[in-house]
PDB file of N, CA and C in Angstrom:
ATOM      1  N   PRO W   1      16.219 -13.821 -10.356  1.00  0.00           N
ATOM      2  CA  PRO W   1      15.653 -12.857  -9.211  1.00  0.00           C
ATOM      3  C   PRO W   1      16.583 -11.904  -9.159  1.00  0.00           C
ATOM      4  N   PRO W   2      16.964 -11.129  -8.563  1.00  0.00           N
ATOM      5  CA  PRO W   2      17.822 -10.225  -8.529  1.00  0.00           C
ATOM      6  C   PRO W   2      18.023 -10.364  -6.984  1.00  0.00           C
ATOM      7  N   GLN W   3      19.437  -9.970  -6.368  1.00  0.00           N
ATOM      8  CA  GLN W   3      19.835 -10.599  -4.839  1.00  0.00           C
ATOM      9  C   GLN W   3      20.293  -9.619  -4.878  1.00  0.00           C
ATOM     10  N   TYR W   4      20.359  -8.939  -3.283  1.00  0.00           N
ATOM     11  CA  TYR W   4      20.612  -7.640  -2.772  1.00  0.00           C
ATOM     12  C   TYR W   4      21.350  -8.760  -1.182  1.00  0.00           C
ATOM     13  N   GLU W   5      22.631  -8.639  -1.935  1.00  0.00           N
ATOM     14  CA  GLU W   5      23.249  -9.635  -0.715  1.00  0.00           C
ATOM     15  C   GLU W   5      22.440 -10.876   0.421  1.00  0.00           C
ATOM     16  N   ASP W   6      21.955 -10.623   1.123  1.00  0.00           N
ATOM     17  CA  ASP W   6      21.330 -11.573   2.137  1.00  0.00           C
ATOM     18  C   ASP W   6      20.189 -12.041   1.570  1.00  0.00           C
ATOM     19  N   LEU W   7      19.598 -11.158   0.726  1.00  0.00           N
ATOM     20  CA  LEU W   7      18.152 -11.078   0.333  1.00  0.00           C
ATOM     21  C   LEU W   7      18.215 -11.408  -1.274  1.00  0.00           C
ATOM     22  N   VAL W   8      16.598 -12.273  -1.455  1.00  0.00           N
ATOM     23  CA  VAL W   8      16.373 -12.549  -2.664  1.00  0.00           C
ATOM     24  C   VAL W   8      14.877 -11.923  -2.972  1.00  0.00           C
ATOM     25  N   CYS W   9      14.256 -11.387  -4.196  1.00  0.00           N
ATOM     26  CA  CYS W   9      13.048 -10.972  -4.394  1.00  0.00           C
ATOM     27  C   CYS W   9      12.850 -11.033  -5.556  1.00  0.00           C
ATOM     28  N   PHE W  10      11.234 -11.992  -5.682  1.00  0.00           N
ATOM     29  CA  PHE W  10      10.665 -12.459  -7.035  1.00  0.00           C
ATOM     30  C   PHE W  10       9.109 -12.349  -6.750  1.00  0.00           C
ATOM     31  N   ARG W  11       8.605 -12.576  -8.222  1.00  0.00           N
ATOM     32  CA  ARG W  11       7.251 -12.083  -8.190  1.00  0.00           C
ATOM     33  C   ARG W  11       6.617 -13.308  -7.517  1.00  0.00           C
ATOM     34  N   ASP W  12       5.112 -13.038  -7.072  1.00  0.00           N
ATOM     35  CA  ASP W  12       4.689 -13.687  -6.261  1.00  0.00           C
ATOM     36  C   ASP W  12       3.910 -14.669  -7.510  1.00  0.00           C
ATOM     37  N   ARG W  13       4.055 -16.312  -7.111  1.00  0.00           N
ATOM     38  CA  ARG W  13       3.136 -16.787  -8.351  1.00  0.00           C
ATOM     39  C   ARG W  13       1.676 -16.839  -8.498  1.00  0.00           C
ATOM     40  N   LYS W  14       1.268 -16.335  -7.258  1.00  0.00           N
ATOM     41  CA  LYS W  14      -0.303 -15.820  -7.324  1.00  0.00           C
ATOM     42  C   LYS W  14      -0.257 -14.727  -6.657  1.00  0.00           C
ATOM     43  N   PRO W  15       0.032 -13.557  -7.837  1.00  0.00           N
ATOM     44  CA  PRO W  15      -0.224 -12.178  -7.473  1.00  0.00           C
ATOM     45  C   PRO W  15      -1.893 -11.769  -7.077  1.00  0.00           C
ATOM     46  N   GLY W  16      -1.801 -11.115  -5.938  1.00  0.00           N
ATOM     47  CA  GLY W  16      -2.636 -10.380  -5.573  1.00  0.00           C
ATOM     48  C   GLY W  16      -2.803  -8.492  -5.837  1.00  0.00           C
ATOM     49  N   ALA W  17      -1.970  -8.173  -6.351  1.00  0.00           N
ATOM     50  CA  ALA W  17      -2.208  -7.193  -7.027  1.00  0.00           C
ATOM     51  C   ALA W  17      -0.762  -7.111  -8.574  1.00  0.00           C
ATOM     52  N   PRO W  18      -1.613  -5.848  -9.187  1.00  0.00           N
ATOM     53  CA  PRO W  18      -0.131  -5.761 -10.754  1.00  0.00           C
ATOM     54  C   PRO W  18       1.013  -5.806 -10.405  1.00  0.00           C
ATOM     55  N   HIS W  19       1.631  -5.194  -8.898  1.00  0.00           N
ATOM     56  CA  HIS W  19       2.752  -5.892  -8.570  1.00  0.00           C
ATOM     57  C   HIS W  19       2.312  -6.236  -7.213  1.00  0.00           C
ATOM     58  N   HIS W  20       3.456  -7.452  -7.166  1.00  0.00           N
ATOM     59  CA  HIS W  20       3.497  -8.521  -6.176  1.00  0.00           C
ATOM     60  C   HIS W  20       4.744  -9.407  -6.169  1.00  0.00           C
ATOM     61  N   TYR W  21       5.621  -8.794  -4.842  1.00  0.00           N
ATOM     62  CA  TYR W  21       6.687  -9.728  -5.191  1.00  0.00           C
ATOM     63  C   TYR W  21       7.059 -10.088  -3.482  1.00  0.00           C
ATOM     64  N   LEU W  22       7.712 -11.237  -3.367  1.00  0.00           N
ATOM     65  CA  LEU W  22       8.047 -11.516  -1.955  1.00  0.00           C
ATOM     66  C   LEU W  22       9.490 -11.210  -1.702  1.00  0.00           C
ATOM     67  N   VAL W  23       9.880 -11.257  -0.639  1.00  0.00           N
ATOM     68  CA  VAL W  23      10.934 -10.517  -0.405  1.00  0.00           C
ATOM     69  C   VAL W  23      11.754 -11.406   0.712  1.00  0.00           C
ATOM     70  N   VAL W  24      12.813 -12.398   0.623  1.00  0.00           N
ATOM     71  CA  VAL W  24      13.158 -13.431   1.324  1.00  0.00           C
ATOM     72  C   VAL W  24      14.376 -13.657   2.050  1.00  0.00           C
ATOM     73  N   PRO W  25      14.638 -13.504   3.253  1.00  0.00           N
ATOM     74  CA  PRO W  25      16.413 -13.840   3.520  1.00  0.00           C
ATOM     75  C   PRO W  25      17.111 -15.220   3.191  1.00  0.00           C
ATOM     76  N   VAL W  26      17.926 -14.953   2.398  1.00  0.00           N
ATOM     77  CA  VAL W  26      18.594 -15.964   1.496  1.00  0.00           C
ATOM     78  C   VAL W  26      19.161 -17.494   3.062  1.00  0.00           C
ATOM     79  N   GLU W  27      19.366 -16.788   4.239  1.00  0.00           N
ATOM     80  CA  GLU W  27      19.422 -17.610   5.331  1.00  0.00           C
ATOM     81  C   GLU W  27      18.400 -18.090   6.023  1.00  0.00           C
ATOM     82  N   HIS W  28      17.941 -19.657   6.199  1.00  0.00           N
ATOM     83  CA  HIS W  28      16.784 -19.902   6.743  1.00  0.00           C
ATOM     84  C   HIS W  28      16.573 -19.179   7.804  1.00  0.00           C
ATOM     85  N   MET W  29      15.030 -18.382   7.754  1.00  0.00           N
ATOM     86  CA  MET W  29      14.617 -18.315   9.027  1.00  0.00           C
ATOM     87  C   MET W  29      12.655 -18.561   9.338  1.00  0.00           C
ATOM     88  N   GLY W  30      12.786 -18.313  10.306  1.00  0.00           N
ATOM     89  CA  GLY W  30      11.558 -18.969  10.804  1.00  0.00           C
ATOM     90  C   GLY W  30      10.152 -18.068  10.061  1.00  0.00           C
ATOM     91  N   ASN W  31       9.150 -18.021  10.617  1.00  0.00           N
ATOM     92  CA  ASN W  31       8.150 -17.397  10.181  1.00  0.00           C
ATOM     93  C   ASN W  31       8.038 -15.634  10.769  1.00  0.00           C
ATOM     94  N   CYS W  32       7.164 -15.046  10.904  1.00  0.00           N
ATOM     95  CA  CYS W  32       7.768 -13.680  11.366  1.00  0.00           C
ATOM     96  C   CYS W  32       7.015 -13.663  13.209  1.00  0.00           C
ATOM     97  N   LYS W  33       6.806 -14.708  13.628  1.00  0.00           N
ATOM     98  CA  LYS W  33       6.221 -14.700  14.868  1.00  0.00           C
ATOM     99  C   LYS W  33       7.853 -15.443  15.941  1.00  0.00           C
ATOM    100  N   THR W  34       8.827 -15.766  14.816  1.00  0.00           N
ATOM    101  CA  THR W  34      10.058 -15.380  15.301  1.00  0.00           C
ATOM    102  C   THR W  34      11.195 -14.464  15.314  1.00  0.00           C
ATOM    103  N   LEU W  35      10.360 -13.419  14.893  1.00  0.00           N
ATOM    104  CA  LEU W  35      11.219 -12.330  14.642  1.00  0.00           C
ATOM    105  C   LEU W  35      11.450 -11.743  16.194  1.00  0.00           C
ATOM    106  N   LYS W  36      12.807 -10.906  16.423  1.00  0.00           N
ATOM    107  CA  LYS W  36      12.972 -10.131  17.758  1.00  0.00           C
ATOM    108  C   LYS W  36      13.698  -9.184  17.569  1.00  0.00           C
ATOM    109  N   THR W  37      13.535  -8.356  18.594  1.00  0.00           N
ATOM    110  CA  THR W  37      14.180  -6.803  18.388  1.00  0.00           C
ATOM    111  C   THR W  37      15.227  -6.678  17.229  1.00  0.00           C
ATOM    112  N   GLU W  38      16.503  -7.655  17.153  1.00  0.00           N
ATOM    113  CA  GLU W  38      17.712  -7.877  16.892  1.00  0.00           C
ATOM    114  C   GLU W  38      17.638  -7.807  14.816  1.00  0.00           C
ATOM    115  N   HIS W  39      16.414  -8.202  14.989  1.00  0.00           N
ATOM    116  CA  HIS W  39      15.499  -8.647  13.160  1.00  0.00           C
ATOM    117  C   HIS W  39      14.956  -7.367  12.985  1.00  0.00           C
ATOM    118  N   ILE W  40      15.034  -6.139  13.621  1.00  0.00           N
ATOM    119  CA  ILE W  40      14.357  -4.955  12.766  1.00  0.00           C
ATOM    120  C   ILE W  40      15.310  -4.167  11.664  1.00  0.00           C
ATOM    121  N   PRO W  41      16.525  -4.494  11.648  1.00  0.00           N
ATOM    122  CA  PRO W  41      17.462  -4.098  10.497  1.00  0.00           C
ATOM    123  C   PRO W  41      16.735  -4.974   9.454  1.00  0.00           C
ATOM    124  N   LEU W  42      16.826  -6.408   9.669  1.00  0.00           N
ATOM    125  CA  LEU W  42      16.609  -6.821   8.395  1.00  0.00           C
ATOM    126  C   LEU W  42      15.188  -6.670   7.813  1.00  0.00           C
ATOM    127  N   VAL W  43      14.661  -6.499   8.558  1.00  0.00           N
ATOM    128  CA  VAL W  43      13.058  -6.283   8.132  1.00  0.00           C
ATOM    129  C   VAL W  43      12.760  -4.963   7.475  1.00  0.00           C
ATOM    130  N   LYS W  44      13.899  -3.682   8.267  1.00  0.00           N
ATOM    131  CA  LYS W  44      13.646  -2.426   7.372  1.00  0.00           C
ATOM    132  C   LYS W  44      14.218  -2.810   5.679  1.00  0.00           C
ATOM    133  N   ARG W  45      15.463  -2.843   6.274  1.00  0.00           N
ATOM    134  CA  ARG W  45      15.810  -3.769   4.445  1.00  0.00           C
ATOM    135  C   ARG W  45      15.131  -4.766   3.612  1.00  0.00           C
ATOM    136  N   MET W  46      14.206  -5.508   3.877  1.00  0.00           N
ATOM    137  CA  MET W  46      13.632  -5.972   3.142  1.00  0.00           C
ATOM    138  C   MET W  46      12.448  -4.999   2.933  1.00  0.00           C
ATOM    139  N   MET W  47      11.963  -4.099   3.807  1.00  0.00           N
ATOM    140  CA  MET W  47      10.814  -3.214   3.168  1.00  0.00           C
ATOM    141  C   MET W  47      11.801  -2.308   1.965  1.00  0.00           C
ATOM    142  N   GLU W  48      13.024  -1.815   2.519  1.00  0.00           N
ATOM    143  CA  GLU W  48      13.842  -1.132   1.106  1.00  0.00           C
ATOM    144  C   GLU W  48      14.149  -1.942  -0.333  1.00  0.00           C
ATOM    145  N   VAL W  49      14.402  -3.145  -0.142  1.00  0.00           N
ATOM    146  CA  VAL W  49      14.693  -4.071  -1.499  1.00  0.00           C
ATOM    147  C   VAL W  49      12.928  -3.854  -1.929  1.00  0.00           C
ATOM    148  N   GLY W  50      11.978  -3.799  -1.284  1.00  0.00           N
ATOM    149  CA  GLY W  50      11.051  -4.121  -1.735  1.00  0.00           C
ATOM    150  C   GLY W  50      10.525  -2.729  -2.896  1.00  0.00           C
ATOM    151  N   LYS W  51      10.544  -1.490  -2.141  1.00  0.00           N
ATOM    152  CA  LYS W  51      10.234  -0.246  -3.019  1.00  0.00           C
ATOM    153  C   LYS W  51      11.527  -0.081  -3.821  1.00  0.00           C
ATOM    154  N   ALA W  52      12.468  -0.995  -3.778  1.00  0.00           N
ATOM    155  CA  ALA W  52      13.606  -0.461  -4.867  1.00  0.00           C
ATOM    156  C   ALA W  52      12.875  -1.285  -5.805  1.00  0.00           C
ATOM    157  N   VAL W  53      12.861  -2.645  -5.638  1.00  0.00           N
ATOM    158  CA  VAL W  53      11.943  -3.346  -6.940  1.00  0.00           C
ATOM    159  C   VAL W  53      11.205  -2.948  -7.268  1.00  0.00           C
ATOM    160  N   LEU W  54      10.161  -2.070  -6.746  1.00  0.00           N
ATOM    161  CA  LEU W  54       9.048  -1.222  -7.157  1.00  0.00           C
ATOM    162  C   LEU W  54       9.082  -0.561  -8.272  1.00  0.00           C
ATOM    163  N   GLN W  55      10.484   0.642  -8.016  1.00  0.00           N
ATOM    164  CA  GLN W  55      10.992   1.802  -8.567  1.00  0.00           C
ATOM    165  C   GLN W  55      11.355   1.052  -9.956  1.00  0.00           C
ATOM    166  N   LYS W  56      12.291  -0.066  -9.908  1.00  0.00           N
ATOM    167  CA  LYS W  56      12.769  -0.598 -11.130  1.00  0.00           C
ATOM    168  C   LYS W  56      11.625  -1.036 -12.046  1.00  0.00           C
ATOM    169  N   ASN W  57      10.383  -1.486 -11.407  1.00  0.00           N
ATOM    170  CA  ASN W  57       9.550  -1.833 -12.050  1.00  0.00           C
ATOM    171  C   ASN W  57       8.200  -0.697 -12.475  1.00  0.00           C
ATOM    172  N   ASN W  58       9.044   0.130 -12.597  1.00  0.00           N
ATOM    173  CA  ASN W  58       8.370   1.879 -12.865  1.00  0.00           C
ATOM    174  C   ASN W  58       6.787   1.838 -11.611  1.00  0.00           C
ATOM    175  N   PHE W  59       7.211   1.694 -10.635  1.00  0.00           N
ATOM    176  CA  PHE W  59       6.212   2.109  -9.513  1.00  0.00           C
ATOM    177  C   PHE W  59       6.346   2.678  -8.960  1.00  0.00           C
ATOM    178  N   SER W  60       6.025   4.151  -8.877  1.00  0.00           N
ATOM    179  CA  SER W  60       6.648   5.190  -8.234  1.00  0.00           C
ATOM    180  C   SER W  60       6.025   5.224  -6.843  1.00  0.00           C
ATOM    181  N   ASP W  61       4.663   5.414  -6.934  1.00  0.00           N
ATOM    182  CA  ASP W  61       3.459   5.873  -5.737  1.00  0.00           C
ATOM    183  C   ASP W  61       3.832   5.227  -4.290  1.00  0.00           C
ATOM    184  N   LEU W  62       4.715   5.437  -3.875  1.00  0.00           N
ATOM    185  CA  LEU W  62       4.652   4.605  -2.865  1.00  0.00           C
ATOM    186  C   LEU W  62       4.189   4.517  -1.373  1.00  0.00           C
ATOM    187  N   ASN W  63       3.510   5.692  -1.394  1.00  0.00           N
ATOM    188  CA  ASN W  63       2.174   5.579  -0.484  1.00  0.00           C
ATOM    189  C   ASN W  63       0.887   4.380  -0.713  1.00  0.00           C
ATOM    190  N   ASP W  64       1.159   4.004  -2.238  1.00  0.00           N
ATOM    191  CA  ASP W  64       0.179   3.546  -2.285  1.00  0.00           C
ATOM    192  C   ASP W  64       0.396   1.662  -2.676  1.00  0.00           C
ATOM    193  N   VAL W  65       1.314   1.377  -1.633  1.00  0.00           N
ATOM    194  CA  VAL W  65       2.022   0.326  -1.509  1.00  0.00           C
ATOM    195  C   VAL W  65       1.488  -0.466   0.226  1.00  0.00           C
ATOM    196  N   ARG W  66       1.363  -2.202  -0.262  1.00  0.00           N
ATOM    197  CA  ARG W  66       1.147  -2.606   1.027  1.00  0.00           C
ATOM    198  C   ARG W  66       2.377  -3.802   1.032  1.00  0.00           C
ATOM    199  N   MET W  67       2.968  -3.868   2.646  1.00  0.00           N
ATOM    200  CA  MET W  67       3.849  -4.406   2.635  1.00  0.00           C
ATOM    201  C   MET W  67       3.346  -5.498   3.899  1.00  0.00           C
ATOM    202  N   GLY W  68       3.975  -6.509   4.220  1.00  0.00           N
ATOM    203  CA  GLY W  68       3.666  -7.153   5.225  1.00  0.00           C
ATOM    204  C   GLY W  68       3.635  -8.633   5.220  1.00  0.00           C
ATOM    205  N   PHE W  69       3.481  -9.389   6.741  1.00  0.00           N
ATOM    206  CA  PHE W  69       3.494 -10.831   6.636  1.00  0.00           C
ATOM    207  C   PHE W  69       2.755 -11.526   7.174  1.00  0.00           C
ATOM    208  N   HIS W  70       2.208 -12.696   6.644  1.00  0.00           N
ATOM    209  CA  HIS W  70       1.120 -13.708   6.906  1.00  0.00           C
ATOM    210  C   HIS W  70       1.599 -14.005   8.015  1.00  0.00           C
ATOM    211  N   TRP W  71       0.610 -14.297   9.000  1.00  0.00           N
ATOM    212  CA  TRP W  71       0.539 -14.525  10.512  1.00  0.00           C
ATOM    213  C   TRP W  71       0.889 -16.142  10.860  1.00  0.00           C
ATOM    214  N   PRO W  72       1.378 -16.990  11.196  1.00  0.00           N
ATOM    215  CA  PRO W  72       1.158 -18.115  11.266  1.00  0.00           C
ATOM    216  C   PRO W  72      -0.540 -18.716  12.124  1.00  0.00           C
ATOM    217  N   PRO W  73      -1.178 -19.510  11.560  1.00  0.00           N
ATOM    218  CA  PRO W  73      -1.191 -20.581  10.897  1.00  0.00           C
ATOM    219  C   PRO W  73      -1.408 -19.972   9.094  1.00  0.00           C
ATOM    220  N   PHE W  74      -1.210 -18.738   9.113  1.00  0.00           N
ATOM    221  CA  PHE W  74      -2.055 -18.435   7.354  1.00  0.00           C
ATOM    222  C   PHE W  74      -1.055 -18.142   6.640  1.00  0.00           C
ATOM    223  N   CYS W  75       0.201 -18.445   7.008  1.00  0.00           N
ATOM    224  CA  CYS W  75       1.402 -18.933   6.027  1.00  0.00           C
ATOM    225  C   CYS W  75       1.767 -19.735   5.447  1.00  0.00           C
ATOM    226  N   SER W  76       1.610 -20.157   4.194  1.00  0.00           N
ATOM    227  CA  SER W  76       1.838 -21.780   3.482  1.00  0.00           C
ATOM    228  C   SER W  76       3.139 -22.223   3.647  1.00  0.00           C
ATOM    229  N   ILE W  77       4.341 -20.976   3.796  1.00  0.00           N
ATOM    230  CA  ILE W  77       5.401 -21.555   3.652  1.00  0.00           C
ATOM    231  C   ILE W  77       6.350 -21.205   5.239  1.00  0.00           C
ATOM    232  N   SER W  78       6.981 -21.977   5.899  1.00  0.00           N
ATOM    233  CA  SER W  78       7.692 -21.393   7.658  1.00  0.00           C
ATOM    234  C   SER W  78       8.864 -20.856   7.129  1.00  0.00           C
ATOM    235  N   HIS W  79       9.069 -20.282   5.831  1.00  0.00           N
ATOM    236  CA  HIS W  79      10.400 -19.304   5.820  1.00  0.00           C
ATOM    237  C   HIS W  79       9.782 -17.728   5.685  1.00  0.00           C
ATOM    238  N   LEU W  80      10.835 -16.935   6.652  1.00  0.00           N
ATOM    239  CA  LEU W  80       9.804 -15.536   6.332  1.00  0.00           C
ATOM    240  C   LEU W  80      10.443 -15.007   4.857  1.00  0.00           C
ATOM    241  N   HIS W  81       9.071 -14.331   4.797  1.00  0.00           N
ATOM    242  CA  HIS W  81       9.125 -13.822   3.133  1.00  0.00           C
ATOM    243  C   HIS W  81       7.952 -12.317   3.575  1.00  0.00           C
ATOM    244  N   LEU W  82       8.202 -11.801   2.925  1.00  0.00           N
ATOM    245  CA  LEU W  82       7.457 -10.181   3.174  1.00  0.00           C
ATOM    246  C   LEU W  82       6.730  -9.861   2.115  1.00  0.00           C
ATOM    247  N   HIS W  83       5.437  -9.656   1.707  1.00  0.00           N
ATOM    248  CA  HIS W  83       4.577  -9.595   0.852  1.00  0.00           C
ATOM    249  C   HIS W  83       4.856  -8.074   0.516  1.00  0.00           C
ATOM    250  N   VAL W  84       5.126  -7.870  -0.921  1.00  0.00           N
ATOM    251  CA  VAL W  84       5.048  -6.355  -1.168  1.00  0.00           C
ATOM    252  C   VAL W  84       3.877  -6.202  -2.401  1.00  0.00           C
ATOM    253  N   LEU W  85       2.792  -5.519  -2.202  1.00  0.00           N
ATOM    254  CA  LEU W  85       1.868  -4.987  -3.252  1.00  0.00           C
ATOM    255  C   LEU W  85       1.659  -4.019  -3.512  1.00  0.00           C
ATOM    256  N   ALA W  86       1.302  -3.878  -5.020  1.00  0.00           N
ATOM    257  CA  ALA W  86       1.043  -2.198  -5.233  1.00  0.00           C
ATOM    258  C   ALA W  86       0.597  -2.259  -6.719  1.00  0.00           C
ATOM    259  N   PRO W  87      -0.381  -1.752  -6.647  1.00  0.00           N
ATOM    260  CA  PRO W  87      -0.621  -0.283  -6.203  1.00  0.00           C
ATOM    261  C   PRO W  87      -1.731  -1.148  -5.318  1.00  0.00           C
ATOM    262  N   ALA W  88      -1.843  -0.356  -3.937  1.00  0.00           N
ATOM    263  CA  ALA W  88      -2.702  -1.143  -2.920  1.00  0.00           C
ATOM    264  C   ALA W  88      -4.100  -0.744  -3.295  1.00  0.00           C
ATOM    265  N   SER W  89      -4.899   0.245  -4.069  1.00  0.00           N
ATOM    266  CA  SER W  89      -5.618   1.007  -4.081  1.00  0.00           C
ATOM    267  C   SER W  89      -6.398  -0.130  -5.078  1.00  0.00           C
ATOM    268  N   GLN W  90      -5.471  -0.527  -5.813  1.00  0.00           N
ATOM    269  CA  GLN W  90      -6.074  -1.742  -6.827  1.00  0.00           C
ATOM    270  C   GLN W  90      -6.209  -3.154  -6.448  1.00  0.00           C
ATOM    271  N   LEU W  91      -6.239  -3.394  -5.271  1.00  0.00           N
ATOM    272  CA  LEU W  91      -6.283  -4.901  -4.587  1.00  0.00           C
ATOM    273  C   LEU W  91      -7.581  -5.532  -4.998  1.00  0.00           C
ATOM    274  N   GLY W  92      -8.066  -6.657  -5.312  1.00  0.00           N
ATOM    275  CA  GLY W  92      -9.287  -7.115  -5.928  1.00  0.00           C
ATOM    276  C   GLY W  92      -9.731  -7.159  -4.188  1.00  0.00           C
ATOM    277  N   PHE W  93     -11.209  -7.798  -4.024  1.00  0.00           N
ATOM    278  CA  PHE W  93     -11.857  -8.464  -3.368  1.00  0.00           C
ATOM    279  C   PHE W  93     -11.144  -8.968  -2.368  1.00  0.00           C
ATOM    280  N   LEU W  94     -10.852 -10.422  -2.657  1.00  0.00           N
ATOM    281  CA  LEU W  94      -9.941 -10.928  -1.910  1.00  0.00           C
ATOM    282  C   LEU W  94      -8.743 -10.729  -1.360  1.00  0.00           C
ATOM    283  N   SER W  95      -7.936 -10.390  -2.833  1.00  0.00           N
ATOM    284  CA  SER W  95      -6.863  -9.770  -1.852  1.00  0.00           C
ATOM    285  C   SER W  95      -7.037  -8.481  -0.851  1.00  0.00           C
ATOM    286  N   ARG W  96      -7.993  -7.875  -0.541  1.00  0.00           N
ATOM    287  CA  ARG W  96      -8.122  -7.100   0.047  1.00  0.00           C
ATOM    288  C   ARG W  96      -8.354  -7.532   1.824  1.00  0.00           C
ATOM    289  N   LEU W  97      -8.903  -8.698   1.597  1.00  0.00           N
ATOM    290  CA  LEU W  97      -9.180  -9.579   2.471  1.00  0.00           C
ATOM    291  C   LEU W  97      -8.245 -10.241   3.031  1.00  0.00           C
ATOM    292  N   TYR W  98      -7.397 -10.755   2.132  1.00  0.00           N
ATOM    293  CA  TYR W  98      -6.039 -11.704   2.323  1.00  0.00           C
ATOM    294  C   TYR W  98      -5.258 -10.969   2.620  1.00  0.00           C
ATOM    295  N   TYR W  99      -4.610  -9.772   2.291  1.00  0.00           N
ATOM    296  CA  TYR W  99      -3.882  -8.806   2.685  1.00  0.00           C
ATOM    297  C   TYR W  99      -3.966  -7.607   3.431  1.00  0.00           C
ATOM    298  N   ARG W 100      -5.105  -7.836   4.751  1.00  0.00           N
ATOM    299  CA  ARG W 100      -6.087  -6.759   4.952  1.00  0.00           C
ATOM    300  C   ARG W 100      -5.134  -6.338   6.162  1.00  0.00           C
ATOM    301  N   VAL W 101      -4.689  -5.167   6.354  1.00  0.00           N
ATOM    302  CA  VAL W 101      -3.771  -4.279   7.155  1.00  0.00           C
ATOM    303  C   VAL W 101      -3.871  -4.365   8.636  1.00  0.00           C
ATOM    304  N   ASN W 102      -3.203  -5.226   9.321  1.00  0.00           N
ATOM    305  CA  ASN W 102      -2.990  -5.602  10.865  1.00  0.00           C
ATOM    306  C   ASN W 102      -4.258  -6.333  11.240  1.00  0.00           C
ATOM    307  N   SER W 103      -4.779  -7.361  10.095  1.00  0.00           N
ATOM    308  CA  SER W 103      -5.563  -8.083  10.356  1.00  0.00           C
ATOM    309  C   SER W 103      -4.833  -9.475  11.253  1.00  0.00           C
ATOM    310  N   TYR W 104      -5.653 -10.270  11.295  1.00  0.00           N
ATOM    311  CA  TYR W 104      -5.074 -11.283  12.719  1.00  0.00           C
ATOM    312  C   TYR W 104      -3.978 -12.439  11.469  1.00  0.00           C
ATOM    313  N   TRP W 105      -4.675 -12.519  10.575  1.00  0.00           N
ATOM    314  CA  TRP W 105      -3.597 -13.083   9.886  1.00  0.00           C
ATOM    315  C   TRP W 105      -2.777 -12.676   8.833  1.00  0.00           C
ATOM    316  N   PHE W 106      -2.777 -11.328   9.015  1.00  0.00           N
ATOM    317  CA  PHE W 106      -1.457 -10.224   8.170  1.00  0.00           C
ATOM    318  C   PHE W 106      -1.244  -9.150   9.084  1.00  0.00           C
ATOM    319  N   ILE W 107       0.256  -8.734   9.193  1.00  0.00           N
ATOM    320  CA  ILE W 107       0.372  -7.330   9.955  1.00  0.00           C
ATOM    321  C   ILE W 107       1.546  -7.204   9.108  1.00  0.00           C
ATOM    322  N   THR W 108       1.609  -5.741   9.263  1.00  0.00           N
ATOM    323  CA  THR W 108       2.435  -4.723   8.407  1.00  0.00           C
ATOM    324  C   THR W 108       3.196  -4.362   9.190  1.00  0.00           C
TER     325      THR W 108
END
């Protein structure tokens, strides 16, 4: 998988959209609940990597993208990972539920 300095990006093994990637810090970090103000540049970089990977895979409508984190206890692994899904307009019923914007289990 492509690596961007301290971040790795790979396809989700159970994709919820035609494009579904995970952007993960190489260094272990807890889940999104442990994020603090000093992590803002990291999260912004994670989103930039997500956008870059979409563009590399010929997806260019960055207004039709959903990015976010599952909120504990709704995350299956306790290592920070950003979900990047596109096109958001093509999410199936369960994915629309599972990756619902600012629900109590998924935060953008």
